PDB file of C-alpha atoms in Angstrom:
ATOM      1  CA  UNK A   1      72.095 128.489 121.432  1.00 67.00           C
ATOM      2  CA  UNK A   2      74.374 130.852 119.549  1.00 79.00           C
ATOM      3  CA  UNK A   3      78.161 130.825 120.047  1.00 78.00           C
ATOM      4  CA  UNK A   4      80.257 133.931 119.775  1.00 87.00           C
ATOM      5  CA  UNK A   5      83.517 133.800 117.894  1.00 89.00           C
ATOM      6  CA  UNK A   6      85.448 134.053 121.211  1.00 88.00           C
ATOM      7  CA  UNK A   7      83.736 130.922 122.523  1.00 90.00           C
ATOM      8  CA  UNK A   8      84.532 129.106 119.250  1.00 90.00           C
ATOM      9  CA  UNK A   9      88.228 130.015 119.433  1.00 94.00           C
ATOM     10  CA  UNK A  10      88.443 128.978 123.089  1.00 94.00           C
ATOM     11  CA  UNK A  11      86.679 125.700 122.348  1.00 94.00           C
ATOM     12  CA  UNK A  12      89.051 125.067 119.408  1.00 95.00           C
ATOM     13  CA  UNK A  13      92.115 125.624 121.618  1.00 97.00           C
ATOM     14  CA  UNK A  14      90.761 123.312 124.321  1.00 97.00           C
ATOM     15  CA  UNK A  15      90.055 120.546 121.784  1.00 97.00           C
ATOM     16  CA  UNK A  16      93.487 121.013 120.160  1.00 98.00           C
ATOM     17  CA  UNK A  17      95.346 120.853 123.495  1.00 98.00           C
ATOM     18  CA  UNK A  18      93.324 117.802 124.567  1.00 98.00           C
ATOM     19  CA  UNK A  19      94.171 115.984 121.325  1.00 98.00           C
ATOM     20  CA  UNK A  20      97.882 116.882 121.600  1.00 98.00           C
ATOM     21  CA  UNK A  21      98.056 115.668 125.211  1.00 97.00           C
ATOM     22  CA  UNK A  22      96.223 112.469 124.240  1.00 97.00           C
ATOM     23  CA  UNK A  23      98.636 111.782 121.369  1.00 97.00           C
ATOM     24  CA  UNK A  24     101.674 112.436 123.597  1.00 96.00           C
ATOM     25  CA  UNK A  25     100.359 110.042 126.251  1.00 95.00           C
ATOM     26  CA  UNK A  26      99.532 107.392 123.637  1.00 93.00           C
ATOM     27  CA  UNK A  27     102.965 107.495 121.983  1.00 91.00           C
ATOM     28  CA  UNK A  28     104.711 107.605 125.343  1.00 90.00           C
ATOM     29  CA  UNK A  29     103.126 104.270 126.310  1.00 88.00           C
ATOM     30  CA  UNK A  30     104.169 102.485 123.080  1.00 84.00           C
ATOM     31  CA  UNK A  31     107.048 100.023 123.344  1.00 75.00           C
ATOM     32  CA  UNK A  32     109.923 101.052 121.090  1.00 70.00           C
ATOM     33  CA  UNK A  33     112.091  98.141 119.998  1.00 67.00           C
ATOM     34  CA  UNK A  34     115.557  99.211 118.985  1.00 61.00           C
ATOM     35  CA  UNK A  35     117.145  96.863 116.497  1.00 61.00           C
ATOM     36  CA  UNK A  36     119.994  96.488 118.959  1.00 64.00           C
ATOM     37  CA  UNK A  37     120.659  97.811 122.444  1.00 65.00           C
ATOM     38  CA  UNK A  38     124.358  98.231 121.639  1.00 69.00           C
ATOM     39  CA  UNK A  39     123.979  99.766 118.197  1.00 69.00           C
ATOM     40  CA  UNK A  40     127.056 101.995 118.572  1.00 72.00           C
ATOM     41  CA  UNK A  41     129.331  99.009 119.093  1.00 74.00           C
ATOM     42  CA  UNK A  42     127.746  97.233 116.128  1.00 72.00           C
ATOM     43  CA  UNK A  43     128.213 100.306 113.935  1.00 74.00           C
ATOM     44  CA  UNK A  44     131.948 100.225 114.640  1.00 75.00           C
ATOM     45  CA  UNK A  45     132.058  96.548 113.582  1.00 79.00           C
ATOM     46  CA  UNK A  46     129.979  97.192 110.463  1.00 82.00           C
ATOM     47  CA  UNK A  47     132.943  97.371 108.062  1.00 84.00           C
ATOM     48  CA  UNK A  48     134.017  93.907 109.176  1.00 88.00           C
ATOM     49  CA  UNK A  49     130.537  92.605 108.403  1.00 90.00           C
ATOM     50  CA  UNK A  50     130.682  94.227 104.956  1.00 92.00           C
ATOM     51  CA  UNK A  51     134.027  92.514 104.283  1.00 92.00           C
ATOM     52  CA  UNK A  52     132.648  89.116 105.377  1.00 94.00           C
ATOM     53  CA  UNK A  53     129.552  89.567 103.198  1.00 93.00           C
ATOM     54  CA  UNK A  54     131.737  90.477 100.230  1.00 95.00           C
ATOM     55  CA  UNK A  55     133.832  87.323 100.730  1.00 94.00           C
ATOM     56  CA  UNK A  56     130.644  85.229 100.873  1.00 93.00           C
ATOM     57  CA  UNK A  57     129.339  86.924  97.744  1.00 94.00           C
ATOM     58  CA  UNK A  58     132.582  86.130  95.902  1.00 93.00           C
ATOM     59  CA  UNK A  59     132.296  82.383  96.564  1.00 92.00           C
ATOM     60  CA  UNK A  60     131.788  80.385  93.382  1.00 92.00           C
ATOM     61  CA  UNK A  61     129.031  78.443  95.143  1.00 92.00           C
ATOM     62  CA  UNK A  62     126.962  80.262  97.759  1.00 91.00           C
ATOM     63  CA  UNK A  63     124.939  78.920 100.690  1.00 92.00           C
ATOM     64  CA  UNK A  64     121.331  78.220  99.762  1.00 94.00           C
ATOM     65  CA  UNK A  65     118.428  79.106 102.079  1.00 94.00           C
ATOM     66  CA  UNK A  66     114.926  77.826 101.363  1.00 94.00           C
ATOM     67  CA  UNK A  67     111.727  77.913 103.392  1.00 93.00           C
ATOM     68  CA  UNK A  68     108.722  75.648 103.160  1.00 88.00           C
ATOM     69  CA  UNK A  69     105.758  75.413 105.498  1.00 79.00           C
ATOM     70  CA  UNK A  70     107.554  73.660 108.352  1.00 87.00           C
ATOM     71  CA  UNK A  71     111.306  74.104 107.925  1.00 92.00           C
ATOM     72  CA  UNK A  72     114.104  76.422 106.929  1.00 94.00           C
ATOM     73  CA  UNK A  73     116.628  74.499 104.843  1.00 95.00           C
ATOM     74  CA  UNK A  74     120.224  75.698 104.714  1.00 95.00           C
ATOM     75  CA  UNK A  75     122.747  74.085 102.381  1.00 95.00           C
ATOM     76  CA  UNK A  76     126.380  75.114 102.373  1.00 93.00           C
ATOM     77  CA  UNK A  77     128.637  74.962  99.326  1.00 89.00           C
ATOM     78  CA  UNK A  78     130.658  71.835  98.653  1.00 89.00           C
ATOM     79  CA  UNK A  79     133.773  74.012  98.688  1.00 88.00           C
ATOM     80  CA  UNK A  80     133.990  73.243 102.405  1.00 88.00           C
ATOM     81  CA  UNK A  81     133.843  70.168 104.613  1.00 88.00           C
ATOM     82  CA  UNK A  82     131.246  70.064 107.385  1.00 88.00           C
ATOM     83  CA  UNK A  83     133.874  69.700 110.112  1.00 89.00           C
ATOM     84  CA  UNK A  84     135.747  72.869 109.085  1.00 91.00           C
ATOM     85  CA  UNK A  85     132.733  75.205 109.354  1.00 93.00           C
ATOM     86  CA  UNK A  86     131.899  76.931 112.640  1.00 94.00           C
ATOM     87  CA  UNK A  87     129.412  79.698 113.190  1.00 95.00           C
ATOM     88  CA  UNK A  88     125.923  80.741 114.139  1.00 96.00           C
ATOM     89  CA  UNK A  89     122.527  81.411 112.641  1.00 96.00           C
ATOM     90  CA  UNK A  90     120.494  84.356 113.891  1.00 94.00           C
ATOM     91  CA  UNK A  91     116.785  84.487 113.164  1.00 94.00           C
ATOM     92  CA  UNK A  92     116.070  88.181 113.574  1.00 90.00           C
ATOM     93  CA  UNK A  93     112.482  89.373 113.986  1.00 88.00           C
ATOM     94  CA  UNK A  94     112.390  93.077 112.968  1.00 84.00           C
ATOM     95  CA  UNK A  95     109.070  93.723 114.695  1.00 83.00           C
ATOM     96  CA  UNK A  96     109.992  92.270 118.108  1.00 82.00           C
ATOM     97  CA  UNK A  97     113.530  91.826 119.419  1.00 81.00           C
ATOM     98  CA  UNK A  98     112.281  89.430 122.111  1.00 85.00           C
ATOM     99  CA  UNK A  99     111.561  86.863 119.376  1.00 88.00           C
ATOM    100  CA  UNK A 100     115.155  86.827 118.043  1.00 89.00           C
ATOM    101  CA  UNK A 101     116.741  83.391 118.080  1.00 91.00           C
ATOM    102  CA  UNK A 102     120.409  82.365 117.855  1.00 94.00           C
ATOM    103  CA  UNK A 103     121.214  78.822 116.769  1.00 94.00           C
ATOM    104  CA  UNK A 104     124.696  77.304 116.517  1.00 95.00           C
ATOM    105  CA  UNK A 105     125.709  76.170 113.060  1.00 93.00           C
ATOM    106  CA  UNK A 106     125.588  72.374 113.177  1.00 91.00           C
ATOM    107  CA  UNK A 107     125.855  70.945 109.674  1.00 92.00           C
ATOM    108  CA  UNK A 108     125.396  67.289 108.835  1.00 92.00           C
ATOM    109  CA  UNK A 109     127.792  65.457 106.490  1.00 90.00           C
ATOM    110  CA  UNK A 110     125.818  66.739 103.472  1.00 91.00           C
ATOM    111  CA  UNK A 111     126.552  70.336 104.567  1.00 93.00           C
ATOM    112  CA  UNK A 112     122.889  70.867 105.431  1.00 94.00           C
ATOM    113  CA  UNK A 113     121.019  72.163 108.450  1.00 95.00           C
ATOM    114  CA  UNK A 114     117.267  72.216 108.926  1.00 94.00           C
ATOM    115  CA  UNK A 115     115.499  74.533 111.355  1.00 93.00           C
ATOM    116  CA  UNK A 116     111.916  73.789 112.362  1.00 92.00           C
ATOM    117  CA  UNK A 117     109.617  76.806 112.071  1.00 91.00           C
ATOM    118  CA  UNK A 118     106.840  75.502 114.327  1.00 88.00           C
ATOM    119  CA  UNK A 119     107.988  77.702 117.243  1.00 87.00           C
ATOM    120  CA  UNK A 120     108.437  80.815 115.085  1.00 88.00           C
ATOM    121  CA  UNK A 121     105.687  83.376 114.624  1.00 88.00           C
ATOM    122  CA  UNK A 122     104.481  83.771 111.074  1.00 87.00           C
ATOM    123  CA  UNK A 123     105.683  86.776 109.138  1.00 89.00           C
ATOM    124  CA  UNK A 124     108.911  88.400 108.030  1.00 91.00           C
ATOM    125  CA  UNK A 125     112.205  87.197 109.496  1.00 93.00           C
ATOM    126  CA  UNK A 126     115.774  88.062 108.631  1.00 94.00           C
ATOM    127  CA  UNK A 127     118.154  85.113 108.705  1.00 95.00           C
ATOM    128  CA  UNK A 128     121.801  85.993 109.303  1.00 95.00           C
ATOM    129  CA  UNK A 129     124.496  83.334 108.984  1.00 96.00           C
ATOM    130  CA  UNK A 130     127.974  84.153 110.250  1.00 95.00           C
ATOM    131  CA  UNK A 131     130.590  81.436 109.828  1.00 95.00           C
ATOM    132  CA  UNK A 132     134.311  80.739 109.711  1.00 95.00           C
ATOM    133  CA  UNK A 133     135.825  78.156 107.380  1.00 94.00           C
ATOM    134  CA  UNK A 134     139.556  77.535 107.021  1.00 92.00           C
ATOM    135  CA  UNK A 135     140.267  80.611 109.130  1.00 94.00           C
ATOM    136  CA  UNK A 136     138.281  82.953 106.868  1.00 94.00           C
ATOM    137  CA  UNK A 137     135.034  84.511 108.079  1.00 96.00           C
ATOM    138  CA  UNK A 138     131.900  84.898 105.957  1.00 96.00           C
ATOM    139  CA  UNK A 139     128.448  86.404 106.409  1.00 96.00           C
ATOM    140  CA  UNK A 140     125.160  86.195 104.527  1.00 96.00           C
ATOM    141  CA  UNK A 141     121.763  87.668 105.240  1.00 95.00           C
ATOM    142  CA  UNK A 142     118.410  86.965 103.657  1.00 95.00           C
ATOM    143  CA  UNK A 143     114.850  88.048 104.344  1.00 94.00           C
ATOM    144  CA  UNK A 144     112.474  85.103 104.605  1.00 93.00           C
ATOM    145  CA  UNK A 145     108.745  84.676 105.124  1.00 92.00           C
ATOM    146  CA  UNK A 146     107.569  82.108 107.668  1.00 90.00           C
ATOM    147  CA  UNK A 147     103.957  80.928 107.467  1.00 84.00           C
TER     148      UNK A 147
END
């Protein structure tokens, strides 16, 4: 059967419109995870976070974060005592905000805290530690890989 050029153009338009509608429906059903639901409020506080990160970066001894197969090991500098540090650890999962985890900072006498990774999905995580010591606030962030 032979097609005329008019039939070919009509068929091309129909296929194009069908594909566009299909793509719109597909992308409309995808779940979009914002990094934060209150991003505007966090943007306003961003300069404070920059200042805290700069203070942490200027410490002569910085907190150390290491990951092995089963644990995340955090060691704080000996500049501080364990009882004068308060704060929190956020394990931020960029691909799924429902997996984010906030843990209170609870250091032992050796200024260490271990976090078991058995309940964490494997992949990329961002660990954010926000703490106050001697009335001064600090912040560090590191990207880690959990197996």
